[in-house]
Coordinates of C-alpha atoms in Angstrom, one line a residue:
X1 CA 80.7 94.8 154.7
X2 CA 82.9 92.4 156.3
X3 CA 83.4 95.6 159.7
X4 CA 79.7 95.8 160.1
X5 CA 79.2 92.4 160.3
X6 CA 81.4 91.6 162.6
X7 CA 80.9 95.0 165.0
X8 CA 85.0 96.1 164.3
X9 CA 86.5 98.8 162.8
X10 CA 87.2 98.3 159.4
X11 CA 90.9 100.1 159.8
X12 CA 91.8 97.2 161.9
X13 CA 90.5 94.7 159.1
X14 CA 92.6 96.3 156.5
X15 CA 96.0 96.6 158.3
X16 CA 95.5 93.0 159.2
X17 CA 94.4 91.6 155.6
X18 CA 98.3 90.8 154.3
X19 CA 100.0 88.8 156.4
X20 CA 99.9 86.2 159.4
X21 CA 97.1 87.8 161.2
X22 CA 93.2 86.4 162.2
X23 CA 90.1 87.8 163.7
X24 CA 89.3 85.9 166.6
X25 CA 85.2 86.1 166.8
X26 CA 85.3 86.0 170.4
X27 CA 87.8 88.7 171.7
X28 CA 86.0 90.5 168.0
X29 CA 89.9 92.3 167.4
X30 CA 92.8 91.5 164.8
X31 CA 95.3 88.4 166.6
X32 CA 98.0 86.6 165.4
X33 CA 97.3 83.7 163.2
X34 CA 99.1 81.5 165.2
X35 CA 96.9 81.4 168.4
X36 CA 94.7 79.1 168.9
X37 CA 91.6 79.4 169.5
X38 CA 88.1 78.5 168.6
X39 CA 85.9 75.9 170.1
X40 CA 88.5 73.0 168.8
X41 CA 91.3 74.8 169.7
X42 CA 92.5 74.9 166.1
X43 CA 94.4 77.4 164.7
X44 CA 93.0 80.6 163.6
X45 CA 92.9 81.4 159.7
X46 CA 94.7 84.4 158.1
X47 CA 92.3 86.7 157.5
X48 CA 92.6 87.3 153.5
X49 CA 91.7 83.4 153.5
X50 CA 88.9 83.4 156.0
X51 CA 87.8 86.6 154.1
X52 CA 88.6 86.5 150.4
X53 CA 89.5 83.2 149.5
X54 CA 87.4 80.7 151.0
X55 CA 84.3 82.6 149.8
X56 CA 85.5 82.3 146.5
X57 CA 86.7 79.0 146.6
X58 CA 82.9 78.2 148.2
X59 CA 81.8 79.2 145.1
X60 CA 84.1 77.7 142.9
X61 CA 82.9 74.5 144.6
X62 CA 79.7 74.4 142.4
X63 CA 81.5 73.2 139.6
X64 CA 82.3 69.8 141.4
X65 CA 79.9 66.9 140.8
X66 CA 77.1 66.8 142.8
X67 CA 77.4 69.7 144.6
X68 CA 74.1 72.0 145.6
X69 CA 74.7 74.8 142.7
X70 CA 72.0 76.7 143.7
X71 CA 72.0 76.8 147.4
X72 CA 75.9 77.3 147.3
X73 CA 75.4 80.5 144.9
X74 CA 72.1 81.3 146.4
X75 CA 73.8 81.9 149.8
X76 CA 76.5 83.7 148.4
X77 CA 73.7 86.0 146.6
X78 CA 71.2 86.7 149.4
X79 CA 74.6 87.4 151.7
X80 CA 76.1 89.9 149.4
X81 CA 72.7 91.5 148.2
X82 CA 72.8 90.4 144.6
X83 CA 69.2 89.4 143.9
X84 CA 68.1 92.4 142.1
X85 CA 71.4 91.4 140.3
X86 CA 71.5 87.8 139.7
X87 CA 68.0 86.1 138.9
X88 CA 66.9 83.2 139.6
X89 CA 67.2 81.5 136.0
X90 CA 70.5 82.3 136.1
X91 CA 71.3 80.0 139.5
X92 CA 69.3 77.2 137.3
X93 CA 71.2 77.1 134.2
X94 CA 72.1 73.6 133.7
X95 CA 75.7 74.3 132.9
X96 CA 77.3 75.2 136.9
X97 CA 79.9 76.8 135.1
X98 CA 77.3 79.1 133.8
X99 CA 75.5 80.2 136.7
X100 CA 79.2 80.9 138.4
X101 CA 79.6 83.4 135.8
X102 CA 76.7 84.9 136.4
X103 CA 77.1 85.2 140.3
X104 CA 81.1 86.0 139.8
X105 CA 80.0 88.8 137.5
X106 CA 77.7 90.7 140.2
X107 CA 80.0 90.0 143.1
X108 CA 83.1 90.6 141.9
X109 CA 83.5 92.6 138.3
X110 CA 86.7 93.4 136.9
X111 CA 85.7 96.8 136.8
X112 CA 85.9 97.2 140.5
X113 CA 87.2 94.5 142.1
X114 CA 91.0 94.9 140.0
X115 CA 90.3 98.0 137.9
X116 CA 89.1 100.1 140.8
X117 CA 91.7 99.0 143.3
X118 CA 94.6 100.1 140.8
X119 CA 93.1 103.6 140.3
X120 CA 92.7 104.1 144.2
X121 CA 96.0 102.5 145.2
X122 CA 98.8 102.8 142.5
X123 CA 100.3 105.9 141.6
X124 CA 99.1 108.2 138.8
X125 CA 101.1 109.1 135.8
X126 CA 102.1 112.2 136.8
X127 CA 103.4 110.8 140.3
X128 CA 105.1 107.6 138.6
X129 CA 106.9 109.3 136.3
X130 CA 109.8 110.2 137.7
X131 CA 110.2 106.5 139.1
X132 CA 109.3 104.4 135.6
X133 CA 111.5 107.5 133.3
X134 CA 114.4 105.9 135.5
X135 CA 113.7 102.5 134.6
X136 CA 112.7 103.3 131.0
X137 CA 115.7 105.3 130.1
X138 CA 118.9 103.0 132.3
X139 CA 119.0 106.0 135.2
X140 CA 117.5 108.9 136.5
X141 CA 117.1 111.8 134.2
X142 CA 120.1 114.3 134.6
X143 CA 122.3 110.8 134.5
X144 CA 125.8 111.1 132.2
X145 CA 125.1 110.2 128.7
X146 CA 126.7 107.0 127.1
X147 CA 130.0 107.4 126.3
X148 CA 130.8 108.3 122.7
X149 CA 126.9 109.9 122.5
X150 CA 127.4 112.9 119.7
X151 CA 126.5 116.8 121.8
X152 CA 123.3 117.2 119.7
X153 CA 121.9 113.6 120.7
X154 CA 122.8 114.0 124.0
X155 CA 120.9 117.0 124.5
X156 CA 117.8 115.4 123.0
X157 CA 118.0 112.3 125.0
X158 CA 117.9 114.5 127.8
X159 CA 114.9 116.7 126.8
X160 CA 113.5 113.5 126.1
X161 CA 114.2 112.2 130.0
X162 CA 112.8 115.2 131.0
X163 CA 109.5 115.2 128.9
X164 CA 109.1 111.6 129.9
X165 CA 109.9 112.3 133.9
X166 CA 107.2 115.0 133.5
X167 CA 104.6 112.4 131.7
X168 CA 104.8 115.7 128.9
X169 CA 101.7 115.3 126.8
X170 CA 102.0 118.6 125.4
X171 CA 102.4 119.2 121.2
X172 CA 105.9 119.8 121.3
X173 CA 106.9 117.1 123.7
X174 CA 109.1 114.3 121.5
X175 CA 106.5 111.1 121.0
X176 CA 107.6 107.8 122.9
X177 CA 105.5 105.1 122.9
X178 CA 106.5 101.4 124.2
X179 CA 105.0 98.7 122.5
X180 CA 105.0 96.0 124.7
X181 CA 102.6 93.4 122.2
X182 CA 101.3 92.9 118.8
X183 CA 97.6 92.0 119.0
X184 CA 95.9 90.8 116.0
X185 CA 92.6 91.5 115.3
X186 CA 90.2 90.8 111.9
X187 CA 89.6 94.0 109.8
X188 CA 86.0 94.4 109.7
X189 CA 85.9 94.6 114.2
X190 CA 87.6 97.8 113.7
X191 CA 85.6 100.8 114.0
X192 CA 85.7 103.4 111.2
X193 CA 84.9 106.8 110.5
X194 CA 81.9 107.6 108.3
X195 CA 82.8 107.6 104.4
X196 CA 85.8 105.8 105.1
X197 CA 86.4 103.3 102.3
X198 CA 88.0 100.0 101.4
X199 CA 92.0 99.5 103.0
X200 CA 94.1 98.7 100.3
X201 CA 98.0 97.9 100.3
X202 CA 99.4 98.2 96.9
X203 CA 96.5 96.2 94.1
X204 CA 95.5 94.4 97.1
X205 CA 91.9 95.1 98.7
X206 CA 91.8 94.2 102.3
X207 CA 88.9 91.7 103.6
X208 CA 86.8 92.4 107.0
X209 CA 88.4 89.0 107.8
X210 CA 91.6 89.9 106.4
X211 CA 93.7 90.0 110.0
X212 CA 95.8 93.2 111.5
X213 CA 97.9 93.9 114.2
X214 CA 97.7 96.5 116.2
X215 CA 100.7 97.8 118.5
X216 CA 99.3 97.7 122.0
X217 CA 101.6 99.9 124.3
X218 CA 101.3 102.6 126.2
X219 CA 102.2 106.7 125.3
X220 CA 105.2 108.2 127.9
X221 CA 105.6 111.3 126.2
X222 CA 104.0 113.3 123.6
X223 CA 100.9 112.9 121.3
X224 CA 100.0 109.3 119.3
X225 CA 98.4 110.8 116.2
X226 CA 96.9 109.5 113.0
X227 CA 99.5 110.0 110.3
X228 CA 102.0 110.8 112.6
X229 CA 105.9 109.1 110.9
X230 CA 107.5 107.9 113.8
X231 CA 110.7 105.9 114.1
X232 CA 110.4 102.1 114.9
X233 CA 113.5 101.2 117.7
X234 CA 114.5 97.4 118.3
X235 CA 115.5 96.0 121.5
X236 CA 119.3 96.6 120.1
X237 CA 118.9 100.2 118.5
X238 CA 121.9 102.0 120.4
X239 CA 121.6 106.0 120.5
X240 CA 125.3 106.7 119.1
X241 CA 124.6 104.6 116.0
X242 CA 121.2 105.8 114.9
X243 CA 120.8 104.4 111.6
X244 CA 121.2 101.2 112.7
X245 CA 118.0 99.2 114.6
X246 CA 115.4 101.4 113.1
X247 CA 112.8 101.8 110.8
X248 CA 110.1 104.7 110.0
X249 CA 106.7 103.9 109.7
X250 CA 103.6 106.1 110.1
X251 CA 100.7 105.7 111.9
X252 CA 97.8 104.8 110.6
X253 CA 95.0 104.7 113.0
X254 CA 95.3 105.2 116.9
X255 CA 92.8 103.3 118.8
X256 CA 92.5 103.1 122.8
X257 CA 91.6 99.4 124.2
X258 CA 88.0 99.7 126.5
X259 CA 88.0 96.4 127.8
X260 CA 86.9 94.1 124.7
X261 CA 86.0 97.2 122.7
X262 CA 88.8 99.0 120.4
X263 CA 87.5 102.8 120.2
X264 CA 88.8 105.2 117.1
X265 CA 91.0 108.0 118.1
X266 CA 90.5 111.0 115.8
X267 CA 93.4 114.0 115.7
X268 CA 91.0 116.5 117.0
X269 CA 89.7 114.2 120.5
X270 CA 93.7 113.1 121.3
X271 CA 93.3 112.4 125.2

């Protein structure tokens, strides 16, 4: 948008987004920030200001008293073509804070403007792999063992690097999962199969407002399955004492987080 409007390639406005560099309108080319220029002779702004953060900051700007909410937003919504987007009632609701939303949520959705930009720039699984097995595991895979490591663990704590370098998704391929929070969540907002009945723990019946938490983490190796007994590790488990730091548990439902949404996993539709 930003290279059409201002007649430049938009190569040149990309390289020159991080960093102390400014588009001077006159010469229309990438400069140092530190020239001076313009009809003041001030000092030209960085570009990701001039280009990303004073229009939001613009519009953030509606919220303070007085301000003109709807010929602020309305500029921002006839520049960026979000009419058939944004209507009219919405730039009028009495609350500012509302009608930012509502502009904020057309121009910039999370979808796209964070989600979209991960998928296109960051590596995928398969790619990272290698890189994050190193981190997860205290060296690259192929590294020594830790001293005093009985033969037969040592050989599964390297099939284990390996599946885990390889971002194995396959049956066979040992499960590890890292939980990085527990997120709790009222019983009756999770979905459920059809003729599935009442939870119960014990003689105790559990309420739709009764609260459970659900591991949130994310699956390096192997398949998250309902039912599945898998072994609970602590931050202190150590491989050469493996009774110690653990506990078994089984899994009772496997969900995957869409945004606010929670959406039910069955064995047979396993991504």
């Amino acid at each position: 948008m930003y290279a059409e409007k201002l007649k430049c390639k938009s190569e040149a406005l990309v390289r020159g987004l991080w960093g102390d560099w400014a588009f001077s309108p006159k010469d229309k080319r990438v400069v140092r920030a530190s020239r001076r220029g313009g009809t003041g002779g001030g000092k030209l702004k960085p570009m990701f200001v001039q280009f990303a953060l004073e229009p939001i900051w613009k519009a953030y700007s509606v919220c303070d008293p007085g301000e003109d909410v709807g010929g602020v937003l309305g500029a921002i919504v006839r520049s960026r073509g979000l009419g058939a987007l944004v209507p009219n009632k919405a730039l009028e609701h009495p609350d500012p804070r509302q009608a930012l939303r509502s502009v904020l949520r057309a121009w910039l959705p999370l979808s796209e403007a964070v989600l979209g930009m991960a998928a296109a720039q960051l590596p995928s699984p398969p790619t990272a792999a290698p890189v994050r097995a190193s981190r997860l595991l205290g060296g690259p895979p192929g590294s020594p063992p830790p001293p005093g490591l009985p033969e037969r663990a040592a050989k599964e704590l390297a099939r284990l690097e390996g599946c885990v370098a390889r971002s194995d998704a396959s049956p066979p391929a040992p499960l590890l999962i890292y939980v990085s929070k527990m997120v709790a969540v009222p019983r009756g907002l999770l979905p459920r199969v059809p003729g599935e009945g009442a939870a119960t723990h014990g003689s105790h019946v559990y309420q739709d407002h009764d609260e459970v938490f659900l591991g949130f983490g994310r699956v390096f190796s192997g398949m998250a399955q309902p039912g599945q007994r898998v072994h609970v590790l602590s931050g202190a488990y150590n491989p050469a004492v493996p009774a110690a730091q653990r506990q078994t548990a089984v899994l009772g439902a496997v969900y995957m987080m869409m945004g606010r949404a929670l959406e039910r996993v069955e064995r047979d539709s396993i991504p």
